[in-house]
Amino acid sequence: MAATPNQQTDLRKVFYQCRLGRDDLERMFNMACEGIDSPTIEVSTVSGSTRFWETTISSLVTTVQSQSTESGDNWTNLELKAESPGRERTISIKIATDRTEYNVSGSDAVWAYGQSARIEKFLTQRGAVKESPKYEAKISFGFIFVFLIIGAFFVMAESGPDTVSECLDKAKKVQEDAAAVNAIFVTLMTLGLAGAIIPLLKRRALRARLQVNSNISAGGWWHHLSASEKIAAIGIPIAVAAAAGAVMSGFSDVLGK
């Protein structure tokens, strides 16, 4: 499509949870500059109150590492700007630890929409989503809290005299089934906690990442968890279920006497 004077197509999109390592950044920046003849390129970052910029990521990393900066290996932001000499085609990509935003502008609408689609596909393949997940963790914590409160209430709630009497009568009649009841309760509690904790850890494993000095390993979300997180995923439900089982066992012993 021929360029139209005094008219440009401007496209802007924001994504969350992008996981970008060094090779990903190099590929995305190279792809973003395709179609721009003799582009002016600037790759920059801000560390503390100092802004650094170079023409490539490699040069920028070398410059930052040669200075006494606050970033170290933990970069919190990175930005690419590329434009043609007459600004007929421009693109910018701003990356933070929690979000990635890009702007594509060009008098050639085909190029602008094509580049936008390519970048969006690239980011989507690296975990990008269009809605901010900031409330999902709070919802999971709330679910776990409510689940534990209900479980504690079920186990420890006091009953009136009549209800206690009825429970004692029933306990004497079905005392031989106490082990099965406890096993069912503990199993349900374990599954319930696992169902709440595992999605929380999964979101943490797939959280946004910006790793300028290294690549992000391939594999499923379990491979991205640290050793302590894996232990928590397995150990917490089992530990809580074991404690609940001990309480239920003691509760049954009291009722059975």
mmCIF file of C-alpha atoms in Angstrom:
data_model
loop_
_atom_site.group_PDB
_atom_site.id
_atom_site.type_symbol
_atom_site.label_atom_id
_atom_site.label_comp_id
_atom_site.label_asym_id
_atom_site.label_seq_id
_atom_site.Cartn_x
_atom_site.Cartn_y
_atom_site.Cartn_z
ATOM 1 C CA MET A 1 0.000 0.000 0.000
ATOM 2 C CA ALA A 2 1.399 3.381 -0.978
ATOM 3 C CA ALA A 3 2.159 5.847 1.770
ATOM 4 C CA THR A 4 -0.347 8.646 2.233
ATOM 5 C CA PRO A 5 1.070 12.124 2.965
ATOM 6 C CA ASN A 6 0.229 13.701 6.334
ATOM 7 C CA GLN A 7 -1.341 10.470 7.601
ATOM 8 C CA GLN A 8 -0.051 7.642 9.773
ATOM 9 C CA THR A 9 -1.387 4.486 11.363
ATOM 10 C CA ASP A 10 -0.651 4.379 15.105
ATOM 11 C CA LEU A 11 -1.027 1.099 17.020
ATOM 12 C CA ARG A 12 -0.445 0.608 20.737
ATOM 13 C CA LYS A 13 -0.834 -2.552 22.813
ATOM 14 C CA VAL A 14 -0.015 -3.512 26.406
ATOM 15 C CA PHE A 15 0.720 -7.044 27.658
ATOM 16 C CA TYR A 16 1.445 -8.613 31.025
ATOM 17 C CA GLN A 17 3.400 -11.655 32.249
ATOM 18 C CA CYS A 18 5.904 -11.586 29.380
ATOM 19 C CA ARG A 19 8.906 -13.815 30.043
ATOM 20 C CA LEU A 20 11.835 -12.439 28.067
ATOM 21 C CA GLY A 21 15.420 -13.640 28.237
ATOM 22 C CA ARG A 22 18.463 -12.335 26.369
ATOM 23 C CA ASP A 23 17.884 -14.297 23.154
ATOM 24 C CA ASP A 24 14.183 -13.382 23.177
ATOM 25 C CA LEU A 25 15.025 -9.693 23.445
ATOM 26 C CA GLU A 26 17.582 -9.865 20.643
ATOM 27 C CA ARG A 27 15.141 -11.646 18.323
ATOM 28 C CA MET A 28 12.231 -9.334 19.118
ATOM 29 C CA PHE A 29 14.258 -6.145 18.660
ATOM 30 C CA ASN A 30 15.722 -7.377 15.359
ATOM 31 C CA MET A 31 12.252 -8.344 14.143
ATOM 32 C CA ALA A 32 10.783 -4.998 15.198
ATOM 33 C CA CYS A 33 13.307 -3.099 13.066
ATOM 34 C CA GLU A 34 12.578 -5.086 9.917
ATOM 35 C CA GLY A 35 11.057 -2.978 7.162
ATOM 36 C CA ILE A 36 12.634 0.260 8.415
ATOM 37 C CA ASP A 37 15.255 1.486 5.950
ATOM 38 C CA SER A 38 18.464 2.800 7.555
ATOM 39 C CA PRO A 39 16.821 2.979 10.992
ATOM 40 C CA THR A 40 18.054 5.094 13.856
ATOM 41 C CA ILE A 41 18.099 2.657 16.778
ATOM 42 C CA GLU A 42 18.338 3.384 20.485
ATOM 43 C CA VAL A 43 18.238 0.737 23.216
ATOM 44 C CA SER A 44 18.080 2.225 26.698
ATOM 45 C CA THR A 45 17.552 1.507 30.376
ATOM 46 C CA VAL A 46 17.245 3.544 33.555
ATOM 47 C CA SER A 47 19.176 2.491 36.637
ATOM 48 C CA GLY A 48 18.544 4.621 39.694
ATOM 49 C CA SER A 49 18.654 8.193 38.419
ATOM 50 C CA THR A 50 20.887 7.427 35.428
ATOM 51 C CA ARG A 51 19.734 6.650 31.895
ATOM 52 C CA PHE A 52 21.985 4.607 29.628
ATOM 53 C CA TRP A 53 21.546 4.110 25.895
ATOM 54 C CA GLU A 54 23.345 2.386 23.035
ATOM 55 C CA THR A 55 22.490 1.076 19.574
ATOM 56 C CA THR A 56 22.352 -2.618 20.562
ATOM 57 C CA ILE A 57 21.494 -4.674 23.637
ATOM 58 C CA SER A 58 25.025 -6.093 23.771
ATOM 59 C CA SER A 59 26.573 -2.634 23.816
ATOM 60 C CA LEU A 60 24.091 -1.467 26.427
ATOM 61 C CA VAL A 61 24.826 -4.437 28.707
ATOM 62 C CA THR A 62 28.558 -3.765 28.392
ATOM 63 C CA THR A 63 28.081 -0.083 29.221
ATOM 64 C CA VAL A 64 25.875 -0.769 32.237
ATOM 65 C CA GLN A 65 28.202 -3.453 33.574
ATOM 66 C CA SER A 66 31.171 -1.097 33.319
ATOM 67 C CA GLN A 67 29.423 1.418 35.568
ATOM 68 C CA SER A 68 28.533 1.305 39.242
ATOM 69 C CA THR A 69 24.773 0.964 38.875
ATOM 70 C CA GLU A 70 21.888 -0.267 40.958
ATOM 71 C CA SER A 71 20.672 -2.810 38.415
ATOM 72 C CA GLY A 72 23.371 -5.470 38.582
ATOM 73 C CA ASP A 73 21.851 -8.641 37.124
ATOM 74 C CA ASN A 74 18.309 -7.522 37.981
ATOM 75 C CA TRP A 75 17.156 -5.208 35.232
ATOM 76 C CA THR A 76 13.763 -3.631 35.820
ATOM 77 C CA ASN A 77 13.288 -1.828 32.497
ATOM 78 C CA LEU A 78 14.420 -1.816 28.913
ATOM 79 C CA GLU A 79 13.309 0.236 25.909
ATOM 80 C CA LEU A 80 13.832 0.082 22.147
ATOM 81 C CA LYS A 81 13.227 3.012 19.788
ATOM 82 C CA ALA A 82 13.699 2.693 16.045
ATOM 83 C CA GLU A 83 12.676 5.092 13.295
ATOM 84 C CA SER A 84 13.310 5.786 9.652
ATOM 85 C CA PRO A 85 15.152 9.013 8.705
ATOM 86 C CA GLY A 86 11.911 10.787 7.787
ATOM 87 C CA ARG A 87 9.930 9.156 10.619
ATOM 88 C CA GLU A 88 7.657 7.446 8.092
ATOM 89 C CA ARG A 89 8.039 4.286 10.164
ATOM 90 C CA THR A 90 8.697 4.244 13.890
ATOM 91 C CA ILE A 91 8.456 1.649 16.602
ATOM 92 C CA SER A 92 9.036 1.630 20.354
ATOM 93 C CA ILE A 93 8.960 -1.241 22.832
ATOM 94 C CA LYS A 94 8.945 -0.521 26.559
ATOM 95 C CA ILE A 95 9.562 -3.460 28.874
ATOM 96 C CA ALA A 96 9.160 -3.414 32.645
ATOM 97 C CA THR A 97 9.152 -6.312 35.085
ATOM 98 C CA ASP A 98 5.351 -6.530 35.074
ATOM 99 C CA ARG A 99 4.276 -5.229 31.664
ATOM 100 C CA THR A 100 5.370 -4.775 28.073
ATOM 101 C CA GLU A 101 4.055 -2.014 25.830
ATOM 102 C CA TYR A 102 4.739 -1.367 22.174
ATOM 103 C CA ASN A 103 3.817 1.393 19.727
ATOM 104 C CA VAL A 104 3.977 0.982 15.960
ATOM 105 C CA SER A 105 3.501 4.013 13.732
ATOM 106 C CA GLY A 106 3.768 4.255 9.975
ATOM 107 C CA SER A 107 2.375 5.927 6.907
ATOM 108 C CA ASP A 108 2.194 2.417 5.422
ATOM 109 C CA ALA A 109 -0.749 0.770 7.190
ATOM 110 C CA VAL A 110 0.139 -2.706 5.904
ATOM 111 C CA TRP A 111 3.578 -2.529 7.481
ATOM 112 C CA ALA A 112 2.200 -1.118 10.753
ATOM 113 C CA TYR A 113 -0.483 -3.804 11.175
ATOM 114 C CA GLY A 114 1.919 -6.521 10.056
ATOM 115 C CA GLN A 115 4.604 -5.548 12.581
ATOM 116 C CA SER A 116 2.032 -5.244 15.349
ATOM 117 C CA ALA A 117 0.713 -8.733 14.625
ATOM 118 C CA ARG A 118 4.222 -10.226 14.546
ATOM 119 C CA ILE A 119 5.234 -8.668 17.858
ATOM 120 C CA GLU A 120 1.961 -9.678 19.507
ATOM 121 C CA LYS A 121 2.403 -13.287 18.377
ATOM 122 C CA PHE A 122 6.001 -13.284 19.604
ATOM 123 C CA LEU A 123 5.002 -12.016 23.047
ATOM 124 C CA THR A 124 2.021 -14.371 23.309
ATOM 125 C CA GLN A 125 4.337 -17.319 22.742
ATOM 126 C CA ARG A 126 6.288 -16.097 25.766
ATOM 127 C CA GLY A 127 3.407 -15.958 28.188
ATOM 128 C CA ALA A 128 1.910 -12.563 27.400
ATOM 129 C CA VAL A 129 -1.702 -11.892 28.380
ATOM 130 C CA LYS A 130 -3.813 -8.774 27.835
ATOM 131 C CA GLU A 131 -5.326 -8.556 31.321
ATOM 132 C CA SER A 132 -3.327 -7.700 34.419
ATOM 133 C CA PRO A 133 -3.120 -10.701 36.798
ATOM 134 C CA LYS A 134 -2.426 -8.567 39.875
ATOM 135 C CA TYR A 135 -5.643 -9.608 41.658
ATOM 136 C CA GLU A 136 -5.364 -13.352 40.976
ATOM 137 C CA ALA A 137 -2.858 -13.955 43.773
ATOM 138 C CA LYS A 138 -5.047 -12.103 46.274
ATOM 139 C CA ILE A 139 -8.035 -14.209 45.233
ATOM 140 C CA SER A 140 -6.050 -17.417 45.776
ATOM 141 C CA PHE A 141 -4.865 -16.286 49.214
ATOM 142 C CA GLY A 142 -8.456 -15.415 50.099
ATOM 143 C CA PHE A 143 -9.644 -18.843 48.972
ATOM 144 C CA ILE A 144 -6.988 -20.588 51.075
ATOM 145 C CA PHE A 145 -7.869 -18.470 54.109
ATOM 146 C CA VAL A 146 -11.604 -19.181 53.803
ATOM 147 C CA PHE A 147 -10.928 -22.883 53.247
ATOM 148 C CA LEU A 148 -8.830 -23.114 56.412
ATOM 149 C CA ILE A 149 -11.385 -21.149 58.441
ATOM 150 C CA ILE A 150 -14.193 -23.472 57.346
ATOM 151 C CA GLY A 151 -12.072 -26.532 58.091
ATOM 152 C CA ALA A 152 -11.119 -25.230 61.525
ATOM 153 C CA PHE A 153 -14.738 -24.384 62.288
ATOM 154 C CA PHE A 154 -15.840 -27.851 61.243
ATOM 155 C CA VAL A 155 -13.273 -29.533 63.477
ATOM 156 C CA MET A 156 -13.320 -27.247 66.517
ATOM 157 C CA ALA A 157 -16.823 -25.752 66.636
ATOM 158 C CA GLU A 158 -18.598 -26.204 69.945
ATOM 159 C CA SER A 159 -21.990 -27.896 69.941
ATOM 160 C CA GLY A 160 -24.959 -27.555 72.262
ATOM 161 C CA PRO A 161 -25.749 -30.211 74.903
ATOM 162 C CA ASP A 162 -28.307 -31.981 72.748
ATOM 163 C CA THR A 163 -26.061 -32.087 69.721
ATOM 164 C CA VAL A 164 -23.149 -33.405 71.779
ATOM 165 C CA SER A 165 -25.385 -36.138 73.202
ATOM 166 C CA GLU A 166 -26.512 -37.145 69.752
ATOM 167 C CA CYS A 167 -22.949 -37.126 68.494
ATOM 168 C CA LEU A 168 -21.868 -39.379 71.356
ATOM 169 C CA ASP A 169 -24.627 -41.848 70.562
ATOM 170 C CA LYS A 170 -23.748 -41.880 66.899
ATOM 171 C CA ALA A 171 -20.039 -42.168 67.663
ATOM 172 C CA LYS A 172 -20.617 -45.282 69.727
ATOM 173 C CA LYS A 173 -22.631 -46.872 66.924
ATOM 174 C CA VAL A 174 -20.242 -46.097 64.108
ATOM 175 C CA GLN A 175 -16.945 -46.050 65.963
ATOM 176 C CA GLU A 176 -15.620 -48.726 63.655
ATOM 177 C CA ASP A 177 -16.048 -46.303 60.718
ATOM 178 C CA ALA A 178 -14.041 -43.510 62.332
ATOM 179 C CA ALA A 179 -10.862 -44.342 60.417
ATOM 180 C CA ALA A 180 -12.676 -44.161 57.078
ATOM 181 C CA VAL A 181 -14.329 -40.842 57.973
ATOM 182 C CA ASN A 182 -10.987 -39.364 59.025
ATOM 183 C CA ALA A 183 -9.334 -40.591 55.850
ATOM 184 C CA ILE A 184 -12.044 -39.008 53.692
ATOM 185 C CA PHE A 185 -11.818 -35.707 55.555
ATOM 186 C CA VAL A 186 -8.020 -35.578 55.323
ATOM 187 C CA THR A 187 -8.110 -36.492 51.631
ATOM 188 C CA LEU A 188 -10.632 -33.781 50.844
ATOM 189 C CA MET A 189 -8.646 -31.214 52.803
ATOM 190 C CA THR A 190 -5.422 -32.177 51.041
ATOM 191 C CA LEU A 191 -7.030 -31.917 47.610
ATOM 192 C CA GLY A 192 -8.664 -28.617 48.521
ATOM 193 C CA LEU A 193 -5.403 -27.051 49.666
ATOM 194 C CA ALA A 194 -3.509 -28.426 46.694
ATOM 195 C CA GLY A 195 -6.178 -27.011 44.398
ATOM 196 C CA ALA A 196 -5.614 -23.577 45.930
ATOM 197 C CA ILE A 197 -1.823 -23.615 46.331
ATOM 198 C CA ILE A 198 -0.799 -25.161 43.017
ATOM 199 C CA PRO A 199 -2.506 -22.496 40.824
ATOM 200 C CA LEU A 200 -0.855 -19.838 43.000
ATOM 201 C CA LEU A 201 2.584 -21.377 42.468
ATOM 202 C CA LYS A 202 1.852 -21.865 38.781
ATOM 203 C CA ARG A 203 1.126 -18.156 38.382
ATOM 204 C CA ARG A 204 4.323 -17.357 40.250
ATOM 205 C CA ALA A 205 6.351 -19.661 37.990
ATOM 206 C CA LEU A 206 4.828 -18.058 34.893
ATOM 207 C CA ARG A 207 5.147 -14.501 36.190
ATOM 208 C CA ALA A 208 6.684 -11.734 34.095
ATOM 209 C CA ARG A 209 10.446 -11.864 33.802
ATOM 210 C CA LEU A 210 13.078 -9.632 32.271
ATOM 211 C CA GLN A 211 16.460 -11.380 32.108
ATOM 212 C CA VAL A 212 18.896 -9.296 30.103
ATOM 213 C CA ASN A 213 22.000 -11.241 31.142
ATOM 214 C CA SER A 214 20.660 -14.775 30.678
ATOM 215 C CA ASN A 215 18.079 -16.858 28.874
ATOM 216 C CA ILE A 216 14.889 -18.294 30.322
ATOM 217 C CA SER A 217 14.922 -22.074 30.458
ATOM 218 C CA ALA A 218 12.400 -24.026 28.438
ATOM 219 C CA GLY A 219 9.879 -26.414 29.971
ATOM 220 C CA GLY A 220 6.609 -26.319 31.837
ATOM 221 C CA TRP A 221 5.757 -24.159 34.804
ATOM 222 C CA TRP A 222 7.045 -26.777 37.305
ATOM 223 C CA HIS A 223 10.593 -26.410 35.934
ATOM 224 C CA HIS A 224 10.525 -22.658 36.630
ATOM 225 C CA LEU A 225 9.889 -23.104 40.363
ATOM 226 C CA SER A 226 12.735 -22.925 42.848
ATOM 227 C CA ALA A 227 13.527 -25.899 45.083
ATOM 228 C CA SER A 228 11.840 -24.248 48.085
ATOM 229 C CA GLU A 229 8.705 -23.527 46.027
ATOM 230 C CA LYS A 230 8.502 -27.146 44.907
ATOM 231 C CA ILE A 231 8.822 -28.295 48.504
ATOM 232 C CA ALA A 232 6.043 -25.890 49.508
ATOM 233 C CA ALA A 233 3.791 -27.153 46.717
ATOM 234 C CA ILE A 234 4.082 -30.712 47.998
ATOM 235 C CA GLY A 235 4.729 -30.248 51.692
ATOM 236 C CA ILE A 236 2.181 -27.648 52.815
ATOM 237 C CA PRO A 237 -0.976 -29.579 51.874
ATOM 238 C CA ILE A 238 0.461 -32.785 53.355
ATOM 239 C CA ALA A 239 1.532 -31.053 56.593
ATOM 240 C CA VAL A 240 -1.835 -29.335 57.065
ATOM 241 C CA ALA A 241 -3.704 -32.539 56.225
ATOM 242 C CA ALA A 242 -1.578 -34.476 58.697
ATOM 243 C CA ALA A 243 -2.347 -31.923 61.414
ATOM 244 C CA ALA A 244 -6.038 -32.083 60.563
ATOM 245 C CA GLY A 245 -5.892 -35.871 60.688
ATOM 246 C CA ALA A 246 -4.330 -35.775 64.145
ATOM 247 C CA VAL A 247 -7.038 -33.386 65.366
ATOM 248 C CA MET A 248 -9.791 -35.532 63.863
ATOM 249 C CA SER A 249 -8.302 -38.658 65.392
ATOM 250 C CA GLY A 250 -8.185 -37.057 68.824
ATOM 251 C CA PHE A 251 -11.712 -35.736 68.340
ATOM 252 C CA SER A 252 -12.935 -39.235 67.457
ATOM 253 C CA ASP A 253 -11.184 -40.730 70.469
ATOM 254 C CA VAL A 254 -12.923 -38.276 72.762
ATOM 255 C CA LEU A 255 -16.311 -39.022 71.265
ATOM 256 C CA GLY A 256 -15.702 -42.727 71.378
ATOM 257 C CA LYS A 257 -15.029 -42.791 75.098
#
